[in-house]
GROMACS .gro file of C-alpha atoms in nm:
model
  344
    1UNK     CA    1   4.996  -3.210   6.001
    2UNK     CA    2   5.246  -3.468   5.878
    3UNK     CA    3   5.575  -3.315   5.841
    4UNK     CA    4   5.731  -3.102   6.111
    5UNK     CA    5   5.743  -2.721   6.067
    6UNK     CA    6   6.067  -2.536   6.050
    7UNK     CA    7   5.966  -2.410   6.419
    8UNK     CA    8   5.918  -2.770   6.497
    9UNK     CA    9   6.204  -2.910   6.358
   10UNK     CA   10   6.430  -2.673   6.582
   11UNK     CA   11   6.251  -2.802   6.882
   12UNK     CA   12   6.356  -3.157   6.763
   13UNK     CA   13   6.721  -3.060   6.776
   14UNK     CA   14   6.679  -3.015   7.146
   15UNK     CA   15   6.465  -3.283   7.189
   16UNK     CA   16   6.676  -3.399   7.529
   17UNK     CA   17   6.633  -3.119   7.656
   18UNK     CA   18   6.271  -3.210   7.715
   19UNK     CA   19   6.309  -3.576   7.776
   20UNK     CA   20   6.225  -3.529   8.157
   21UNK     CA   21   6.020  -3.221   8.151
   22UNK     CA   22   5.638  -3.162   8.213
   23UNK     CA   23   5.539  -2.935   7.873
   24UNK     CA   24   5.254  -2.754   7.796
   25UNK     CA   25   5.235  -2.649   7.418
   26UNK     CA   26   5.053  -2.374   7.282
   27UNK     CA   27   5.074  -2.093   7.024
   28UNK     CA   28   5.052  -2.173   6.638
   29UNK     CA   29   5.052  -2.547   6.654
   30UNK     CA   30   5.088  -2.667   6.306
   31UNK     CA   31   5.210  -3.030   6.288
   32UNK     CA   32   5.145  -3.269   6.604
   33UNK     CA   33   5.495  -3.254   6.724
   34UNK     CA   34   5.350  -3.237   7.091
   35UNK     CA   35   5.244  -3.622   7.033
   36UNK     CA   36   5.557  -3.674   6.894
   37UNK     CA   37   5.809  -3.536   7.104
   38UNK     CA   38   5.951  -3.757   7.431
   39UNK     CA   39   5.839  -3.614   7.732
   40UNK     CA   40   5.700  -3.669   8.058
   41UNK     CA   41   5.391  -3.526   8.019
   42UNK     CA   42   5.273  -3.361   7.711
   43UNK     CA   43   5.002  -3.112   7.744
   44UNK     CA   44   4.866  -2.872   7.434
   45UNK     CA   45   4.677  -2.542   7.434
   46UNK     CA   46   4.487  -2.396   7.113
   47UNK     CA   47   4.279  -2.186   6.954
   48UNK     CA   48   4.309  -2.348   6.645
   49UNK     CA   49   3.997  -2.577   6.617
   50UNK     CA   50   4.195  -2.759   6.312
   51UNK     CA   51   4.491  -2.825   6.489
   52UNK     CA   52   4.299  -2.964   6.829
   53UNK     CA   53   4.135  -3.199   6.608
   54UNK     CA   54   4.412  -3.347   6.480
   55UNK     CA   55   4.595  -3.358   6.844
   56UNK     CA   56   4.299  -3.473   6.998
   57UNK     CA   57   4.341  -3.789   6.831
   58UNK     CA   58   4.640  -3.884   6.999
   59UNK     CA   59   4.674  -3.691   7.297
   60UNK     CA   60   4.268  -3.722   7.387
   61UNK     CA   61   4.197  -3.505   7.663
   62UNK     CA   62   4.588  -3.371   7.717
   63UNK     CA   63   4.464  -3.195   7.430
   64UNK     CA   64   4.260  -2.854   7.499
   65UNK     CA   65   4.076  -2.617   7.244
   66UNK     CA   66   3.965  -2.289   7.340
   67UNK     CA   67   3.977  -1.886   7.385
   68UNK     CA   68   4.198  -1.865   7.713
   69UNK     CA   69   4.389  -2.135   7.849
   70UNK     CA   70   4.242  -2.278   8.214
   71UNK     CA   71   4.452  -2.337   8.563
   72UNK     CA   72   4.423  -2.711   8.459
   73UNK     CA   73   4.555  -2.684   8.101
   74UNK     CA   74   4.896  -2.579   8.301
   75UNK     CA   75   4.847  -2.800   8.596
   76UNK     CA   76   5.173  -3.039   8.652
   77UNK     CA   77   5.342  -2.818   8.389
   78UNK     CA   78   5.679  -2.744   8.467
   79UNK     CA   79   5.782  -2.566   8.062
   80UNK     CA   80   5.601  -2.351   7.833
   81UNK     CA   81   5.668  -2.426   7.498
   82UNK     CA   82   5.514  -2.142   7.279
   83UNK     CA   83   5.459  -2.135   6.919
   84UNK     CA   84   5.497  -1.795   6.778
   85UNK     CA   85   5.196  -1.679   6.549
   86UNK     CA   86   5.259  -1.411   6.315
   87UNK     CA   87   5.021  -1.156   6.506
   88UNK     CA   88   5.192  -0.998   6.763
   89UNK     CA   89   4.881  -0.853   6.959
   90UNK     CA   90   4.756  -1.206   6.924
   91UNK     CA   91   5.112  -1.326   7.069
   92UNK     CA   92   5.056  -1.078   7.383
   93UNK     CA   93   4.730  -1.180   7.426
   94UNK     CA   94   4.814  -1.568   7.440
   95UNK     CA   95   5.147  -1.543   7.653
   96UNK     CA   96   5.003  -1.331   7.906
   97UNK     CA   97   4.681  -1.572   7.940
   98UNK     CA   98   4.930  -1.867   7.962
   99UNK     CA   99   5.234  -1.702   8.159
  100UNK     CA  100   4.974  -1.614   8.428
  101UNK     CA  101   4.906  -1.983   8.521
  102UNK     CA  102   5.246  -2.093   8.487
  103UNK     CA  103   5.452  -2.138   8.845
  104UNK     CA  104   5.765  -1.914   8.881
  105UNK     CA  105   6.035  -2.070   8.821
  106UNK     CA  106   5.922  -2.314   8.555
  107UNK     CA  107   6.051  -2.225   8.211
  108UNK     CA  108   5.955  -2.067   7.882
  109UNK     CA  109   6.086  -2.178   7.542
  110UNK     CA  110   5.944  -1.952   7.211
  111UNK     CA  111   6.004  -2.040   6.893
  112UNK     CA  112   5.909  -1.876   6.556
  113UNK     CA  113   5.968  -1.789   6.242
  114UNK     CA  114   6.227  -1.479   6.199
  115UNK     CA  115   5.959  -1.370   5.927
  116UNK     CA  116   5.647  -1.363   6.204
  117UNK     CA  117   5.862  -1.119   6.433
  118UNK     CA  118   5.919  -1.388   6.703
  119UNK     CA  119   6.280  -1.142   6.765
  120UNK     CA  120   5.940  -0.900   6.926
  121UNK     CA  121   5.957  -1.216   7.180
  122UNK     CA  122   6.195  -1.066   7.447
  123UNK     CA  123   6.087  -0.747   7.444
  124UNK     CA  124   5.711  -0.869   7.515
  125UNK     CA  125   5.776  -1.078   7.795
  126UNK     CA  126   6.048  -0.904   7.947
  127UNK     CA  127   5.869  -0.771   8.233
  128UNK     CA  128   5.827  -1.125   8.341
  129UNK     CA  129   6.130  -1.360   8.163
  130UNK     CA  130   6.425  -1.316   8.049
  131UNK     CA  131   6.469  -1.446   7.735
  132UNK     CA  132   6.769  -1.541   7.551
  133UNK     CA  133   6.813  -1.633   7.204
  134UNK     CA  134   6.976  -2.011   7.220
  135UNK     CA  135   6.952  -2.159   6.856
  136UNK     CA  136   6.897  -2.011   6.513
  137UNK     CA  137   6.807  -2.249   6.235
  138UNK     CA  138   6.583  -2.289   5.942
  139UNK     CA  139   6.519  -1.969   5.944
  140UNK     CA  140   6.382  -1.973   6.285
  141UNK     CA  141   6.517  -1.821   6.636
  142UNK     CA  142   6.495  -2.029   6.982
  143UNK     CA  143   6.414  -1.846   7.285
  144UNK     CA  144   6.429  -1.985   7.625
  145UNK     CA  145   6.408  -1.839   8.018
  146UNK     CA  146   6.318  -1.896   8.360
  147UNK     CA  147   5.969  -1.743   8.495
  148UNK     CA  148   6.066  -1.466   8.740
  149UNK     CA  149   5.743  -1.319   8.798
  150UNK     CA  150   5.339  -1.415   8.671
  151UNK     CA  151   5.114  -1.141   8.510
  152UNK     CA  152   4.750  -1.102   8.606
  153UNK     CA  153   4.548  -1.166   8.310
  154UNK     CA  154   4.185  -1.077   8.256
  155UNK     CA  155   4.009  -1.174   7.944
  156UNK     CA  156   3.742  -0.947   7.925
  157UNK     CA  157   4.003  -0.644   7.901
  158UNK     CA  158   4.090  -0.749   7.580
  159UNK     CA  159   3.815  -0.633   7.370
  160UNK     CA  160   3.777  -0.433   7.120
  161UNK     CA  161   3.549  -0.281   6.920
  162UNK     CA  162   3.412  -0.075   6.587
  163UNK     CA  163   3.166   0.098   6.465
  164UNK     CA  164   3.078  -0.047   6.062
  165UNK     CA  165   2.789   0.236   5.968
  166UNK     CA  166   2.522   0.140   6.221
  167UNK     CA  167   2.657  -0.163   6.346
  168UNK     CA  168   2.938  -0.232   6.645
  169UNK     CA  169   3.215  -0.495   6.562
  170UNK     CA  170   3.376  -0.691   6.844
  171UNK     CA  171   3.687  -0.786   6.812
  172UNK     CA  172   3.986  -0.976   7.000
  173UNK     CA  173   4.324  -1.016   6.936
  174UNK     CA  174   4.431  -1.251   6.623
  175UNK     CA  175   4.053  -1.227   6.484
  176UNK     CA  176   4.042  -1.139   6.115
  177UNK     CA  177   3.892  -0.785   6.055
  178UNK     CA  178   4.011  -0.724   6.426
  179UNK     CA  179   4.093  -0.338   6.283
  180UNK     CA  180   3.829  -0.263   6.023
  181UNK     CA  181   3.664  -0.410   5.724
  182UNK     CA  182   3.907  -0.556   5.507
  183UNK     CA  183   3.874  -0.491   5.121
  184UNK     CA  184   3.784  -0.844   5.005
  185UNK     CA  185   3.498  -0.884   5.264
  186UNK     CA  186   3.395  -0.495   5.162
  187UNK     CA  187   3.387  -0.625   4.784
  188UNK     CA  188   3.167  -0.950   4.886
  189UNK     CA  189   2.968  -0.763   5.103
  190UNK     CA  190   2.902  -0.493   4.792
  191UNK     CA  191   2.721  -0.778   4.596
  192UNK     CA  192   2.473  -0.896   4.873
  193UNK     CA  193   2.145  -0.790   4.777
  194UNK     CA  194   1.853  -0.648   5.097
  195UNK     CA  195   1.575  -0.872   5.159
  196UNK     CA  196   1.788  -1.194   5.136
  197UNK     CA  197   1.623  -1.491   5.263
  198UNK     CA  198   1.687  -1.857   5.395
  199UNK     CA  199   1.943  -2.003   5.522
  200UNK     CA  200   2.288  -1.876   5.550
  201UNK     CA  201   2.629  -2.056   5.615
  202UNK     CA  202   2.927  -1.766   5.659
  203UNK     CA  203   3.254  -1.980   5.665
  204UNK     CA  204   3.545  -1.829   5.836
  205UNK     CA  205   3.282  -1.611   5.970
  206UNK     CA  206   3.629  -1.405   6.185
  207UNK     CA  207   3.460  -1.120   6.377
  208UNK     CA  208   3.107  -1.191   6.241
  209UNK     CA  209   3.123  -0.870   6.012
  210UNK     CA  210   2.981  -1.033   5.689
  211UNK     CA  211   2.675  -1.215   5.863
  212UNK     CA  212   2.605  -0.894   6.044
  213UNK     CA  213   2.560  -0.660   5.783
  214UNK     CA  214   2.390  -0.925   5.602
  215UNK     CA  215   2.123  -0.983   5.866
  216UNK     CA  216   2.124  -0.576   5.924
  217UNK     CA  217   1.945  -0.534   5.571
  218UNK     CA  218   1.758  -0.858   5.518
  219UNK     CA  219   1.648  -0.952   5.885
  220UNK     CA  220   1.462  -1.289   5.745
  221UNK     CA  221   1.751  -1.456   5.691
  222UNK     CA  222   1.860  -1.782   5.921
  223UNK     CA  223   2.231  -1.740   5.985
  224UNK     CA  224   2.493  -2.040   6.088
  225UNK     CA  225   2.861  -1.870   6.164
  226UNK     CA  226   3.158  -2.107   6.178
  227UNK     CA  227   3.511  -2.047   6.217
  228UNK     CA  228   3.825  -2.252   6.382
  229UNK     CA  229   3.950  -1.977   6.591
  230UNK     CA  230   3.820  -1.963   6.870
  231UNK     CA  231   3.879  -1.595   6.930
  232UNK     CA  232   3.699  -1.571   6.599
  233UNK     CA  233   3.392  -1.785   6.724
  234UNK     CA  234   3.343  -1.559   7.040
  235UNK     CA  235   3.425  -1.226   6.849
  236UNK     CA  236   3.107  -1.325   6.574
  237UNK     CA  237   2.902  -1.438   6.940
  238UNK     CA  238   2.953  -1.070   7.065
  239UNK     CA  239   2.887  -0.878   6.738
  240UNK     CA  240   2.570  -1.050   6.671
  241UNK     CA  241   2.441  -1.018   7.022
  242UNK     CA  242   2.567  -0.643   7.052
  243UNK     CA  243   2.370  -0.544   6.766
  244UNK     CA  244   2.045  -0.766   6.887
  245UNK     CA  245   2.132  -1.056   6.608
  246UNK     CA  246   2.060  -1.406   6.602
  247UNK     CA  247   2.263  -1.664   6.464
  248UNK     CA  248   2.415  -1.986   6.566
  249UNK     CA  249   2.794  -1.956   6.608
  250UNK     CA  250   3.034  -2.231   6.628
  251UNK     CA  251   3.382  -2.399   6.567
  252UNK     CA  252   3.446  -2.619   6.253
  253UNK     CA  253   3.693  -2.727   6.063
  254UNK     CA  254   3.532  -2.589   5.716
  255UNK     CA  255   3.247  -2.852   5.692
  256UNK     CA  256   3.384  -3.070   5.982
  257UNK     CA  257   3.054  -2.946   6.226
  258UNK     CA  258   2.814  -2.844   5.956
  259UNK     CA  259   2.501  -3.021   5.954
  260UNK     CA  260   2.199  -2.947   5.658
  261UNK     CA  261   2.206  -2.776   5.386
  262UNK     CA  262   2.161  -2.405   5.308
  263UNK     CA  263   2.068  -2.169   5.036
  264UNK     CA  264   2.361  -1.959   5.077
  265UNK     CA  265   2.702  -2.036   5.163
  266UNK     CA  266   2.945  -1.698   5.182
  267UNK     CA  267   3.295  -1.679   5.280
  268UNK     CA  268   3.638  -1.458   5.272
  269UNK     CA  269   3.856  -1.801   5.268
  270UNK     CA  270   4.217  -1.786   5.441
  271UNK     CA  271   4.500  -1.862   5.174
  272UNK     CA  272   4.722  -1.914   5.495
  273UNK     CA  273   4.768  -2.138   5.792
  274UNK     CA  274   4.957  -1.906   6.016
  275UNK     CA  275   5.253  -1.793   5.822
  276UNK     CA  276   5.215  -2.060   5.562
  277UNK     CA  277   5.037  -2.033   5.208
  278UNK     CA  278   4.776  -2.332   5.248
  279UNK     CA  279   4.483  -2.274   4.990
  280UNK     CA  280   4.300  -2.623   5.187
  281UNK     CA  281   4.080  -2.463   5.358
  282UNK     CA  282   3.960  -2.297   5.026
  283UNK     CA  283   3.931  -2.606   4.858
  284UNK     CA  284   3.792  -2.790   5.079
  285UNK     CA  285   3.537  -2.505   5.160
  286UNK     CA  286   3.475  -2.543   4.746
  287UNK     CA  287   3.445  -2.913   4.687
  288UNK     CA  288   3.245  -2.973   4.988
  289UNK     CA  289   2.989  -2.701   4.928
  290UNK     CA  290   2.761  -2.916   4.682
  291UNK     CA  291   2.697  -3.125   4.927
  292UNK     CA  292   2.566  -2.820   5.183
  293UNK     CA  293   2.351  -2.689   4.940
  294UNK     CA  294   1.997  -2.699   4.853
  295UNK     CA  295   1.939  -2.704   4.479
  296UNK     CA  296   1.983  -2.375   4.359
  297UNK     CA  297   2.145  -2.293   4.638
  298UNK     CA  298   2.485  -2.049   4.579
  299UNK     CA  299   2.833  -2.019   4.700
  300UNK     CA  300   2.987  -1.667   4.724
  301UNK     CA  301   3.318  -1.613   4.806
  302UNK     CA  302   3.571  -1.326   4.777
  303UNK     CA  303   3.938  -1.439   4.667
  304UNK     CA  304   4.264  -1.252   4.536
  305UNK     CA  305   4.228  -1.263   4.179
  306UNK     CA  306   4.565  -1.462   4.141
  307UNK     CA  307   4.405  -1.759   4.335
  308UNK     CA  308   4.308  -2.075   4.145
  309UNK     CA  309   3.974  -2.113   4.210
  310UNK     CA  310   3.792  -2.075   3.883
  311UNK     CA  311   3.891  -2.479   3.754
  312UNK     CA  312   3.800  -2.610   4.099
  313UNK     CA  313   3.434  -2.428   4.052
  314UNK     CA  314   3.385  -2.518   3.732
  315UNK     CA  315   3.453  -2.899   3.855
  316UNK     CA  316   3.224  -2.858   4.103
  317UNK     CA  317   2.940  -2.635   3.946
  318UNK     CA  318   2.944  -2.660   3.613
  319UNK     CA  319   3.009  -2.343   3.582
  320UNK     CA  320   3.067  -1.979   3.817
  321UNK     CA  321   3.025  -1.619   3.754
  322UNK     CA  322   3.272  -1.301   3.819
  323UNK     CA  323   3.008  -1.071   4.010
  324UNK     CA  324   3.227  -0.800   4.064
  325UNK     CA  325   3.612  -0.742   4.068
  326UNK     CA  326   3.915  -0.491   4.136
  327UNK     CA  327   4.297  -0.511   4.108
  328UNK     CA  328   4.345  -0.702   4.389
  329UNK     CA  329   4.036  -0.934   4.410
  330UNK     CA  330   3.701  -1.108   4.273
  331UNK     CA  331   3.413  -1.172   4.421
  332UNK     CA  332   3.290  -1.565   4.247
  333UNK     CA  333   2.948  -1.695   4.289
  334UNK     CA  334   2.850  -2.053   4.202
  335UNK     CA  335   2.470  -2.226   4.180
  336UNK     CA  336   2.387  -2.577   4.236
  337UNK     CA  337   2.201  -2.676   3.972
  338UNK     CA  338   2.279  -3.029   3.940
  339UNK     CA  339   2.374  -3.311   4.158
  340UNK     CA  340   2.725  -3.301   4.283
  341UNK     CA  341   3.003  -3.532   4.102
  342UNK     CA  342   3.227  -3.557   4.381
  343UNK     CA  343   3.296  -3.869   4.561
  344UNK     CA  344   3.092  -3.939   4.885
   0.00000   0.00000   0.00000
């Protein structure tokens, strides 16, 4: 989160504009211009576990990590500054949460990406702002309006849900494999054998589909779900639990919460960071595995086939295997059989 985002950047260039102003920030936070920016009070919303972390640092408790934003993450708040993601149900779902503790009268700025559909911005909110475009610049549009009116917004009326064979899916907006099983995770899931047993780390775990079915055809196994979105987190509480599944189920950065070590670690790794291509998580997920392993332990991910990952196994492994692959992806597994040579 060191350099500014184009998004970010076009804030800057109306950065007295805000100099007096009470803001709350929220939406796809991707560099820590909140701590940056001159304000009177600086406030941020996410659901991005990776991004609070790094806000947290400066802003301490000013900055707020979670599904829904609360009355008192808008308290004092006079502007909305919103980040545009590039899911637009997700956008709904986040603007409607946050418009709906916001006073009228107090203003909304949005700013996005033209890529991510942020021009879908003044259509969406209409009902309550009017929004008009007042900057365009690094490939980015700047929205601003005045609240008119506040919409009622209830949480629980935005689930969703599945059915994957004999198992129900929950889903909320912005969760990965909100609509359906996506290819790569069908793939992975294709090379899990029944009767699987021990413990079981499922990284970027989205709505919980890959731990589910896993635990659906080998019920011994111990299962530990992470993820940093925290619509993700609560989507893979509510699949396990509606389909009578245990598992613990929490927010990390990658490793960042993981305690122990495990004799499986399975993921679908992002190669993005909202709209940007960020293979970090990946890596880091990769390097760091060794040391979350018990000897002869295994990493299993799914990837595109273009990805890099094979040298960065090999580094770490010794060596990895191609269990299965398509046009569009492979399915890698790596064993632990030998102490790691990364740096502790």
């Amino acid at each position: 989160m060191s350099a500014f985002t184009p998004a970010s950047e076009v804030i800057l260039r109306h950065s007295d504009e805000f100099s007096q102003r009470r803001v709350l920030f929220a939406g796809d936070l991707q560099d820590d211009l909140p701590a940056q920016l001159d304000t009177a009070l600086s406030r941020v919303h996410t659901q991005q576990y990776h991004h609070w972390q790094i806000l947290s640092r400066v802003l301490g408790e000013e900055a707020r990590y979670g599904l829904v934003a609360t009355p008192e993450s808008a308290a004092e708040c006079d502007t909305l500054v919103y980040f545009w993601p590039k899911s637009k149900p997700e956008a709904l779902f986040q603007l409607t949460n946050l418009l709906s503790l916001m006073p009228v009268g107090s203003e909304l700025f949005v700013v996005g990406e033209n890529r991510s559909g942020v021009r879908s911005a003044e259509q969406m909110v209409e009902e309550w702002v009017t929004l008009n475009k007042i900057d365009s610049a690094r490939r980015c549009g700047l929205y601003h309006g005045r609240i008119d009116a506040v919409p009622a917004f209830d949480a629980d009326a935005w689930w969703e849900e599945y059915p994957l064979g004999h198992l129900t899916v929950k889903t909320l907006p912005g969760v990965f494999s909100r609509d359906g099983l996506d290819a790569g995770s069908n793939l992975l899931l294709s090379t899990l054998k029944p009767h699987t047993k021990g413990k079981v780390l499922d990284v970027g775990c989205g709505a919980g589909v890959l731990s589910a079915m896993l635990a659906s055809f080998s019920p011994k196994v111990r299962l530990t779900l992470t993820d940093v979105n925290a619509a993700a987190v609560e989507a893979s509480r509510a699949t396990l639990a509606a389909n009578g599944l245990e598992g613990e189920v929490f927010a990390s950065n990658v490793y960042s919460d993981v305690a122990g070590r495990f004799d499986m670690i399975i993921s679908n790794p992002p190669f993005h960071d909202g709209m940007q291509t960020s293979l970090d998580a990946a890596q880091t997920l990769i390097r760091g595995a060794a040391k979350h392993l018990n000897m002869g332990g295994e990493l299993r991910i799914v990837a595109n086939a273009f990805l890099p990952y094979p040298a960065v196994l090999d580094e770490i492994f010794g060596s990895h295997e191609v269990l299965v692959q398509n046009g569009r992806f492979k399915v890698y597994r790596a064993v632990l059989s030998r102490p790691s040579k990364t740096k502790r």
